[in-house]
XYZ file of C-alpha atoms in Angstrom:
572
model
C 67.196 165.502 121.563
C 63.530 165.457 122.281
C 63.056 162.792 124.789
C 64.300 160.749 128.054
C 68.045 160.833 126.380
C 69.090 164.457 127.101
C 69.790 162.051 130.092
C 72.660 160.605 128.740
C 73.782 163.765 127.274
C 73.751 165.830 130.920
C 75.039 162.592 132.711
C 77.683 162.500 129.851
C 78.978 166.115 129.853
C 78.548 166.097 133.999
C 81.178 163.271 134.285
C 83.921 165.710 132.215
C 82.977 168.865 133.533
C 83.273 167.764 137.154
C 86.306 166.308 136.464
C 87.338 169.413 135.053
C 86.726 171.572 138.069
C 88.398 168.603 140.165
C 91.362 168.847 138.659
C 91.331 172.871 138.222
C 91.068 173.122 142.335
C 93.436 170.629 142.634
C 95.778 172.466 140.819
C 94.933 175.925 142.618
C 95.599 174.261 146.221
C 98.997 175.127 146.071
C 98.443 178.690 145.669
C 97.662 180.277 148.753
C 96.610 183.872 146.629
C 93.510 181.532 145.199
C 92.968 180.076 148.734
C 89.189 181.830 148.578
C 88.665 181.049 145.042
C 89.525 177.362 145.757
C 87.055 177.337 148.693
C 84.302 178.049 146.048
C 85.616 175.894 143.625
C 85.056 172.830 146.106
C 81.705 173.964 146.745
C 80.749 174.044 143.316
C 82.312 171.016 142.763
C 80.607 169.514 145.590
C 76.947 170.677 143.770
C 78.180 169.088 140.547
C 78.759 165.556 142.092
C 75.980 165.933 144.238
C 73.672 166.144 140.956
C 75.672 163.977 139.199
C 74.828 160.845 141.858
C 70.999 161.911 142.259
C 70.396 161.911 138.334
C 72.075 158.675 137.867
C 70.059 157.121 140.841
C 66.797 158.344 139.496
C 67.159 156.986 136.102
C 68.660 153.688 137.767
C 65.598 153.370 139.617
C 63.214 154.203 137.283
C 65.164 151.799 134.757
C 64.452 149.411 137.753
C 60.960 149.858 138.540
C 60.104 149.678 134.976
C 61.364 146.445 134.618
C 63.689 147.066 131.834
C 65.429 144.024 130.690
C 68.702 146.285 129.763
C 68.835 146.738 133.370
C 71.473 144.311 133.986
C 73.762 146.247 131.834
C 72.941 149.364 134.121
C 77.057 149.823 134.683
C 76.764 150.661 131.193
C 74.803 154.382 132.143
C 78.069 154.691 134.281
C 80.777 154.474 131.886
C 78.400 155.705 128.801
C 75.551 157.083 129.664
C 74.856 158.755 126.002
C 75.005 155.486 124.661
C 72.814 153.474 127.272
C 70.047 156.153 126.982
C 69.835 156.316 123.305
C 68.393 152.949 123.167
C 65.091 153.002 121.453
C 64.113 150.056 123.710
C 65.415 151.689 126.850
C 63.811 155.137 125.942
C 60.425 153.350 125.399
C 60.448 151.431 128.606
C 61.177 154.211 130.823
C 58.531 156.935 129.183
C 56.129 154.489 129.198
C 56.849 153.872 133.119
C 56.880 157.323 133.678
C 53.664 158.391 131.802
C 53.425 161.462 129.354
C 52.673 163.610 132.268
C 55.953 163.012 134.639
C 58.018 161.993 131.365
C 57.373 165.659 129.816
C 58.052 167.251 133.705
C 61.570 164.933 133.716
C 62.852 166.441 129.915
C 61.535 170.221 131.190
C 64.092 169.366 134.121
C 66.771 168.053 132.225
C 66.834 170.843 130.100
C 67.723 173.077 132.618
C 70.085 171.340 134.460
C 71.429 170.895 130.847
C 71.880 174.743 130.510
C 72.987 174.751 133.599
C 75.794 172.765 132.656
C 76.556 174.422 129.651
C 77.094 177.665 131.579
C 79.784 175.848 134.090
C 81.260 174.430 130.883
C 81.056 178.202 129.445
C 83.701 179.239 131.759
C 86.307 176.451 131.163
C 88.779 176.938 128.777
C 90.300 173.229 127.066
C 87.794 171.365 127.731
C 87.682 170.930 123.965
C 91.536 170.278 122.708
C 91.151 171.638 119.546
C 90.103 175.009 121.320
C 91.827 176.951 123.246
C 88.642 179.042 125.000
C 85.207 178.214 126.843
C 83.056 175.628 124.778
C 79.343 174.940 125.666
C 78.464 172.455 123.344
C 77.945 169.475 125.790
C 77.614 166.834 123.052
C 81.103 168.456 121.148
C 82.921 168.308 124.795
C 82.111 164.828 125.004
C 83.053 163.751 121.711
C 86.048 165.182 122.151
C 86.958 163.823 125.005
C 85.516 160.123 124.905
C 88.385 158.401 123.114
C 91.195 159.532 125.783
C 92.873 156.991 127.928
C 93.680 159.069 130.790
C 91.241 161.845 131.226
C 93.523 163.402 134.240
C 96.182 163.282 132.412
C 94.844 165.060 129.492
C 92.434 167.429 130.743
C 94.627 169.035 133.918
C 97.353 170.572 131.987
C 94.998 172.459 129.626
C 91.743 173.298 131.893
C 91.108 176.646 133.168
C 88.365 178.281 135.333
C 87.385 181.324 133.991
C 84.730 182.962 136.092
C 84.338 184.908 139.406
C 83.061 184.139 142.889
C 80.273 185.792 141.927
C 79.472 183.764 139.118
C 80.571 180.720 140.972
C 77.724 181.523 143.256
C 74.904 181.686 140.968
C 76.050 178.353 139.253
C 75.857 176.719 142.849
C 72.430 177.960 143.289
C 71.126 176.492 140.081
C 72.655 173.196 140.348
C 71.269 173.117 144.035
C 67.983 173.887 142.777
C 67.640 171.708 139.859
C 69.376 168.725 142.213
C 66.587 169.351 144.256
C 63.923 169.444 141.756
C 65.162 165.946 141.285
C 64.799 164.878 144.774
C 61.048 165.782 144.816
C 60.447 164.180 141.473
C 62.811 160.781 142.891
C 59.839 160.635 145.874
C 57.185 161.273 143.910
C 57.843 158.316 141.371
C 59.487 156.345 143.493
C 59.180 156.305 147.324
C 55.555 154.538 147.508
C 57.146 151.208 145.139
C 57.641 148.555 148.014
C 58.861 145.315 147.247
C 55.969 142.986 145.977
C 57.475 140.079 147.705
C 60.259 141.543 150.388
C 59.848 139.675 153.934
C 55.893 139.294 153.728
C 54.499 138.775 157.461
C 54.456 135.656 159.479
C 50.957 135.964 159.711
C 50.720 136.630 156.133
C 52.545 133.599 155.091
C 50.727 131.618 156.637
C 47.676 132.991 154.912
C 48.912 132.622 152.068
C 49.839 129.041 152.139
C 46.094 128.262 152.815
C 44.881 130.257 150.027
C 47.507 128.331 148.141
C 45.450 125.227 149.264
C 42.095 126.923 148.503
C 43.141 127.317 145.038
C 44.131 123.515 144.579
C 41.042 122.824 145.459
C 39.103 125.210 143.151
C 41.092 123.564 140.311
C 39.864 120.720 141.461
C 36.660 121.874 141.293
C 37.006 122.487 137.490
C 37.457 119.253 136.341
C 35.216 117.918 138.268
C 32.275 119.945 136.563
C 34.364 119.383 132.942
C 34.126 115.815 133.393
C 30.394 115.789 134.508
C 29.561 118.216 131.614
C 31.301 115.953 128.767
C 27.524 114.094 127.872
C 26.141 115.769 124.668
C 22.668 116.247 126.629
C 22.775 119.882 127.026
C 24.000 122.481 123.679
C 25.097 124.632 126.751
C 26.353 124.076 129.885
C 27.767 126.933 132.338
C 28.031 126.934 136.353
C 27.957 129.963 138.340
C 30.788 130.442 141.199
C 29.569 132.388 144.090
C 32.786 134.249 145.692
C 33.943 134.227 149.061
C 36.265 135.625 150.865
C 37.374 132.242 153.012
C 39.047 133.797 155.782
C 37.697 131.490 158.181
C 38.219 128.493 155.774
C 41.917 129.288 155.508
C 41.935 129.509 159.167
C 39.910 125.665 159.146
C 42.444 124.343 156.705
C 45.870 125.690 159.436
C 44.137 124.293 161.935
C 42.844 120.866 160.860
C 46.382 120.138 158.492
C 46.899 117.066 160.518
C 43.651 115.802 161.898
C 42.604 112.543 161.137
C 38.776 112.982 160.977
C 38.197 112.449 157.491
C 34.435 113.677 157.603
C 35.732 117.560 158.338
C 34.803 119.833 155.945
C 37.382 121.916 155.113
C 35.193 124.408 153.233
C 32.302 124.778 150.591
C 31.698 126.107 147.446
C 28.536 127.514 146.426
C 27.336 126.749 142.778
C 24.393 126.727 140.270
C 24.828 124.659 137.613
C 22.974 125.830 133.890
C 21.783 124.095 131.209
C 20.192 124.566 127.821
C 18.972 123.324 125.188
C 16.423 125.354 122.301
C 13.829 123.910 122.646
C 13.321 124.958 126.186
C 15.066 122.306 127.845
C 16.167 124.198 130.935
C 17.865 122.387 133.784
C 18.946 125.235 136.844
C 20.508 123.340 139.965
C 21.994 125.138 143.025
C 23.891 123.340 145.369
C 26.860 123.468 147.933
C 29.874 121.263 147.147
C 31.760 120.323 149.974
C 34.843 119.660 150.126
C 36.145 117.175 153.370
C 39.653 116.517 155.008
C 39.211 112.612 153.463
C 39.777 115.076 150.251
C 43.741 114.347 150.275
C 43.882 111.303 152.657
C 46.370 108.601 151.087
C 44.841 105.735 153.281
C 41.102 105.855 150.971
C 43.374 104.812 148.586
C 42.071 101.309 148.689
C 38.539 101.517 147.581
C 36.400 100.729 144.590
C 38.997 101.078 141.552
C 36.470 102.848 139.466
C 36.036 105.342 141.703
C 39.048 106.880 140.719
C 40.650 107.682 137.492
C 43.563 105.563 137.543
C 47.004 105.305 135.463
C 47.931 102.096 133.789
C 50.260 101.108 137.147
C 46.885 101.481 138.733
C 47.994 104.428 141.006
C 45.826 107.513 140.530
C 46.858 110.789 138.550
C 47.655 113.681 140.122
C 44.679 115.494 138.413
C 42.363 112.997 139.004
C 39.055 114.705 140.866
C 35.356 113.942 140.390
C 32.079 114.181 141.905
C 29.770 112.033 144.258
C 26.359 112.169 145.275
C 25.015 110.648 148.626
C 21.623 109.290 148.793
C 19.093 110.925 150.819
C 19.805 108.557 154.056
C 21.911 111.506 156.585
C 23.590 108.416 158.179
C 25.653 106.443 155.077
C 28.540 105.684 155.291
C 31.611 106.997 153.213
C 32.736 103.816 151.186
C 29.014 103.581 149.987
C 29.321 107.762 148.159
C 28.024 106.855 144.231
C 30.356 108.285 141.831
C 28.808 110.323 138.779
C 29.829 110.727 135.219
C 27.092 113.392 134.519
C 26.065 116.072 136.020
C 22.759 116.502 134.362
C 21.741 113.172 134.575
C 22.536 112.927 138.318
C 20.329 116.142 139.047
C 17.363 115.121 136.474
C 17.143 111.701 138.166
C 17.487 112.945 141.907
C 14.254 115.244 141.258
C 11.806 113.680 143.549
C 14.780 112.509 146.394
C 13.647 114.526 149.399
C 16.081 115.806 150.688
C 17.710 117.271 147.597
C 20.958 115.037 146.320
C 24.396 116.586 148.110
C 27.478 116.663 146.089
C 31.205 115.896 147.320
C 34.422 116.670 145.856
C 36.569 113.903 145.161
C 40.380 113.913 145.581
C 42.486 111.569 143.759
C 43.231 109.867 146.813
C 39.759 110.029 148.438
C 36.500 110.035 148.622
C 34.100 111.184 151.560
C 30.172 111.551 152.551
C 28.445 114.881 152.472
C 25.502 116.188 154.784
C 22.701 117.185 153.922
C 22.279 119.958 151.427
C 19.649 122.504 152.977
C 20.263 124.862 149.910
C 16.303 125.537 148.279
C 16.575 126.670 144.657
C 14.858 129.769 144.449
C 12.235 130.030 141.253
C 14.026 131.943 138.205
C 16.735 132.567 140.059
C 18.944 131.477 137.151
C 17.168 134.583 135.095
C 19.045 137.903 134.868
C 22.515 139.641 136.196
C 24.317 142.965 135.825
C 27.762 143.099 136.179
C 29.525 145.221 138.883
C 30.403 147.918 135.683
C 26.675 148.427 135.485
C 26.510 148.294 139.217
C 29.150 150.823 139.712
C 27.367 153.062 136.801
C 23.777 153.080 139.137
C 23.523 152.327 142.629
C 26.979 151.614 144.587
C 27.011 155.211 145.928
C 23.555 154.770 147.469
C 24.328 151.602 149.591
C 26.137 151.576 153.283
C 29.670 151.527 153.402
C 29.558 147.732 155.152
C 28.903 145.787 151.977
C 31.553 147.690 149.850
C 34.003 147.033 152.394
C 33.019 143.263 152.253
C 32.607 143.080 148.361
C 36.170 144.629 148.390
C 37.577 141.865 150.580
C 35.720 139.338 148.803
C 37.267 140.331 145.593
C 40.716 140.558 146.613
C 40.801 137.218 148.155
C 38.368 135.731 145.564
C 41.583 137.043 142.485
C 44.140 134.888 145.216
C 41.507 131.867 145.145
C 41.291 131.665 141.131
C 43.939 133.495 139.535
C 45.411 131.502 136.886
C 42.702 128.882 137.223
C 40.423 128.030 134.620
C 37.643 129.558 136.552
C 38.611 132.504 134.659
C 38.543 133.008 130.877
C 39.010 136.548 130.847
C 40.969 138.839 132.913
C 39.575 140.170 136.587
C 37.829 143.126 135.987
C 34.473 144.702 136.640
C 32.634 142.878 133.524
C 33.947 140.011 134.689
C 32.132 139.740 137.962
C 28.269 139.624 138.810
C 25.040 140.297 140.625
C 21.647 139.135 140.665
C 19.574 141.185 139.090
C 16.769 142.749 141.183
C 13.050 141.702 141.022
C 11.263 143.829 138.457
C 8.227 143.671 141.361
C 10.000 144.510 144.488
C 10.389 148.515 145.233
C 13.253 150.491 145.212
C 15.393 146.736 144.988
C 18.895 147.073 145.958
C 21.587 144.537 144.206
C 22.845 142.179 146.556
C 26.527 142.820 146.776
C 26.991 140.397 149.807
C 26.848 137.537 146.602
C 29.350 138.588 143.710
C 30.006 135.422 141.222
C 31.533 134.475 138.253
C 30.145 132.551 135.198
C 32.211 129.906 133.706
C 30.516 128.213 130.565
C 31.654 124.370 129.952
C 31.310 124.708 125.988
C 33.821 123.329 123.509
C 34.403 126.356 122.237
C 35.729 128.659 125.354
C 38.337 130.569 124.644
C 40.419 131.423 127.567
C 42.674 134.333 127.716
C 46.476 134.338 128.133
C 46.888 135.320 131.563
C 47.912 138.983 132.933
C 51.356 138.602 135.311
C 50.975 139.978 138.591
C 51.927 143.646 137.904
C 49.183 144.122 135.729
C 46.675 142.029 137.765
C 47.365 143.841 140.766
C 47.054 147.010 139.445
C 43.443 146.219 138.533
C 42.156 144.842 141.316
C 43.799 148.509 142.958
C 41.253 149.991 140.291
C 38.585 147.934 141.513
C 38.906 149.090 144.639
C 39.231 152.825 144.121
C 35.841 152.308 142.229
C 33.728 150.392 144.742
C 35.244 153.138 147.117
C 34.363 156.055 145.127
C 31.136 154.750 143.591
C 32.216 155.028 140.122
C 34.229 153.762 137.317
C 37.700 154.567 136.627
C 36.171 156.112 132.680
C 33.810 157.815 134.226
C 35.991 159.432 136.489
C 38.002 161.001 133.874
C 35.338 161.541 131.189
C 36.451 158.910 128.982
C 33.143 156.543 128.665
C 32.182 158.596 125.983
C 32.724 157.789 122.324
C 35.262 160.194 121.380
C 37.642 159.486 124.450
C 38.932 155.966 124.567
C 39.922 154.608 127.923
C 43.972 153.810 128.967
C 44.658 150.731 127.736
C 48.571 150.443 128.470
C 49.391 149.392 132.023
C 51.434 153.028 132.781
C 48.442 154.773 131.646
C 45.842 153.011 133.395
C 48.663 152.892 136.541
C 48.697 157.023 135.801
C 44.857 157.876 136.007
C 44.623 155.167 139.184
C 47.641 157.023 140.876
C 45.916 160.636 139.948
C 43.006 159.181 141.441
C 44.362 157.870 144.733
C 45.764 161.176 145.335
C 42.531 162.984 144.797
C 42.284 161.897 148.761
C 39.236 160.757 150.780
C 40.779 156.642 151.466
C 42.180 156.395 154.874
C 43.819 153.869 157.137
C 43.654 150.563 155.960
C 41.697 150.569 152.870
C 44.303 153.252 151.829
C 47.010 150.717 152.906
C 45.529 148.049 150.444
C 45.060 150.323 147.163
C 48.416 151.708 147.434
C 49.760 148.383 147.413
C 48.068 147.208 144.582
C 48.687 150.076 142.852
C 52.801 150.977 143.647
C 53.814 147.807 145.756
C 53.310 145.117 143.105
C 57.001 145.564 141.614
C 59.873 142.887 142.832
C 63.039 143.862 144.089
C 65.296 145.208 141.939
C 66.143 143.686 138.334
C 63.522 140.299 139.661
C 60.072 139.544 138.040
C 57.792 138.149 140.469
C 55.377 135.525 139.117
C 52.160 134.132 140.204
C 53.875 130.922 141.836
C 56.374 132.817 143.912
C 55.437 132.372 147.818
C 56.562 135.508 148.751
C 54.271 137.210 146.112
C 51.534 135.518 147.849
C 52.718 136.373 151.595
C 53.016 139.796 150.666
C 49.472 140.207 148.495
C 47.672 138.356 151.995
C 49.717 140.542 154.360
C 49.456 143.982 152.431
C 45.781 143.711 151.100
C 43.750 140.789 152.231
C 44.628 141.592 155.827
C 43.695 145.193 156.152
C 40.788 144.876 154.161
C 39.655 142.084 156.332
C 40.784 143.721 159.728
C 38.507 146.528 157.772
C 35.529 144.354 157.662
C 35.580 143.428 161.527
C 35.238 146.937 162.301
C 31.522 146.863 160.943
């Protein structure tokens, strides 16, 4: 045995062997001349249960926390543990949880509590029938013993302790030491995976149900710029989503649940819409959508029919959102909103309203009026962008410790606020979210990091990834984190941007080098509170797979990382 299943073989031979030495000082209690032999024997077989229970815990819990789906079969590494543990699929799921590093350190310790074993089982005569002395062979002691009905009654007649005190004594002292061997390695692994999930705060519930709403909303928000993009005028269309980390809006949308003023604003998003054609036909637009509380208010629901996209009973769809456009009068009124069908018509059309057009979102139930945009659109401001891997690669360690802090918040609530929305095509990572690039004439430019964004193109052909679960999402936003904190990227940390080192791809490896790198030191207090969550608290409770639509996922994500990294922020 090379791997994780000299498990099952130690757990295996364990079972017998301190049933053996059960049943031998059982049988020497009656016999007062042994009475300080017996007193060892209990000791020793006090050791032997003792690291009987704590390796069966640690693979239980590491069979847990690795989410293997054999699992629920786990009274199966009870009653055969050889058997359980020489599952390919098991075997797999477990070394890949534990990484090469702590999977190698695990086998190097099982191989000595395995001779360790051997040399109790060395000094037991019958614990094989078919021989009458000592047998060490753990795998030929358990084969020989598997198919017996009544262990007790078949091992007591024939066992025999053969050893000293003495030797007694040294066996004690090994099995104490590898037992706790395995106690350090159980808290290593082990201790820092909380609960994704487990009793989130009442203050973090209630965040999360707002950034629940938020994300409604930003769905919204995509189809209503898919519908106003469907005209053939442009060969391209994309929009750019500035992020934000809406802590006040989520605090706005609590608060003004049941108010009837319709013309509220519940929050904005901030947008530039692109378009293209080749033969220079440019069209840049930046505006502020805002979204109002007459956004979900049944009672518009009587209005202009083709301002909504009704079903054939007449009642509008559930998915049913749009845009409008108010005229340049601040005063109209909201039953007199225009809807649009295209986006780039609306904008090329509005070019000499002063001031600029204002666009509203559009529920399926209502419609509302929009102030007055004050947003300028600054010359070329469409041109260039670097992501935050090229950011992280140049300048991040140069800047004050205030903007990382906020781009860190911004980002964590910004993943809530999208994820699993068609916002994003690819997975959240550092090439995934951008800057504006400097001005070429402006000195010693820094990049803005107060105004990360996304870039969303509206074209046919899109191609959106299948999306990561929250395990693996979690754990790289934790990454993101540890590099905006450290000024560099997770490759470059370990030397493997070059070309003849390729980066962790797996999630235990990449979970590996992030953990190495947390414990390098330097993140304190509440920063350090959010990246170890990320990082070791995004597992469910025992046996359960959390998914993106679970509330207590969402609790626990607002209460474990959004909160301290905005609590974080305030400090500033």
């Amino acid at each position: 045995m090379s791997g994780i299943d000299i498990a099952g073989l130690v757990l295996g031979a364990l079972a017998l062997v301190l049933k053996s030495v059960d049943d031998y000082k059982d049988g020497i209690r009656r016999i007062t001349t042994l009475f300080r032999k017996r007193k060892y024997v209990e000791k020793l077989a006090r050791a032997l249960l003792q690291q009987q229970l704590f390796l069966e815990e640690l693979i239980k819990s590491v069979a847990l926390q690795s989410g293997c789906e054999h699992v629920l079969s786990v009274q199966l590494l009870v009653d055969d543990p050889v058997r359980y543990l020489s599952d390919p699929d098991i075997q797999e799921e477990l070394e890949q949880f534990l990484g090469p590093k702590h999977s190698h350190f695990l086998v190097e310790e099982l191989r000595t509590i395995g001779e360790t074993v051997e040399k109790v089982a060395g000094g037991i005569a019958g614990l094989v029938p078919s021989i009458q002395g000592p047998k060490n062979d753990l795998r030929a002691i358990i084969n020989a013993n598997k198919d017996k009905s009544s262990l007790r009654d078949d091992l007591a007649p024939r066992i025999k302790l053969l050893f000293g005190i003495t030797d007694i004594n040294t066996m004690i002292e090994e099995i104490d030491a590898g037992t706790e061997k395995l106690g350090r390695f159980s808290m290593l692994i082990l201790s820092n995976c909380k609960a994704m999930g487990r009793d989130p705060s009442g203050k973090g519930t209630k965040l999360a149900k707002a950034f629940r709403r938020i994300r409604e909303l930003a769905g919204g928000l995509y189809r209503a710029v898919q519908d106003g993009f469907r005209d053939p005028c442009h060969e391209s269309h994309e929009v750019r989503l500035y992020l934000d980390d809406r802590i006040d809006d989520a605090s706005k949308i609590l608060r003004r649940r049941d108010t009837t003023d319709l013309d509220t604003s519940l929050l904005t998003f901030d947008l530039v819409f692109h378009a293209s054609n080749q033969n220079s036909d440019v069209l840049v637009y930046r505006t502020a959508v805002r979204v109002l509380n007459a956004y979900n208010n049944p009672c518009l629901n009587q209005g202009d029919s083709n301002n909504y996209n009704n079903s054939p009973s007449g009642v509008p769809t559930s998915g049913a959102v749009t845009f409008c456009v108010t005229p340049a009068s601040p005063t109209i009124s909201m039953h007199q909103v225009v809807t649009i069908t295209s986006i780039c018509t609306t904008i090329k059309s509005a070019g000499s309203i002063k001031p600029r057009l204002s666009f509203v979102l559009m529920g399926n139930q209502s419609i509302g009026p929009l102030p007055d945009d004050k947003i300028r659109l600054a010359r070329g401001e469409h041109g260039g962008y670097v992501s935050l891997r090229q950011v992280l690669r140049a300048t991040i360690t140069t800047l004050p410790i205030k903007p990382r802090m906020h781009l860190s918040l911004q980002l964590a609530s910004s993943l809530l606020q999208l994820q699993h929305m068609q916002w994003l095509a690819q997975a959240w990572s550092k090439d995934t979210i951008f800057f504006l690039k400097p001005s070429l004439s402006a000195r010693q430019t820094q990049v803005d990091l107060d105004k990360p964004f996304i870039t969303r193109s509206f074209d046919l052909q899109q191609r959106v990834e299948t999306p990561s679960g929250p395990r693996e999402t979690l754990l790289e936003l934790g990454i993101l984190l540890l590099e905006i904190w450290h000024g560099t990227t997770l490759e470059t940390r370990f030397g493997m941007d070059q070309a003849f080192r390729l980066p962790p791809t797996t999630y235990y490896e990449r979970l590996g080098r992030a953990l190495e790198w947390q414990d390098d030191g330097g993140m304190q207090g509440l920063y350090g509170e959010a990246v170890s969550h990320c990082l070791t608290g995004n597992h469910g409770p025992a046996g359960q797979k959390l998914d993106w639509e679970d509330t207590k996922l969402w609790g626990s994500i607002c209460g474990n990382i959004i909160e301290p990294l905005s609590n974080l922020c305030k400090q500033f």
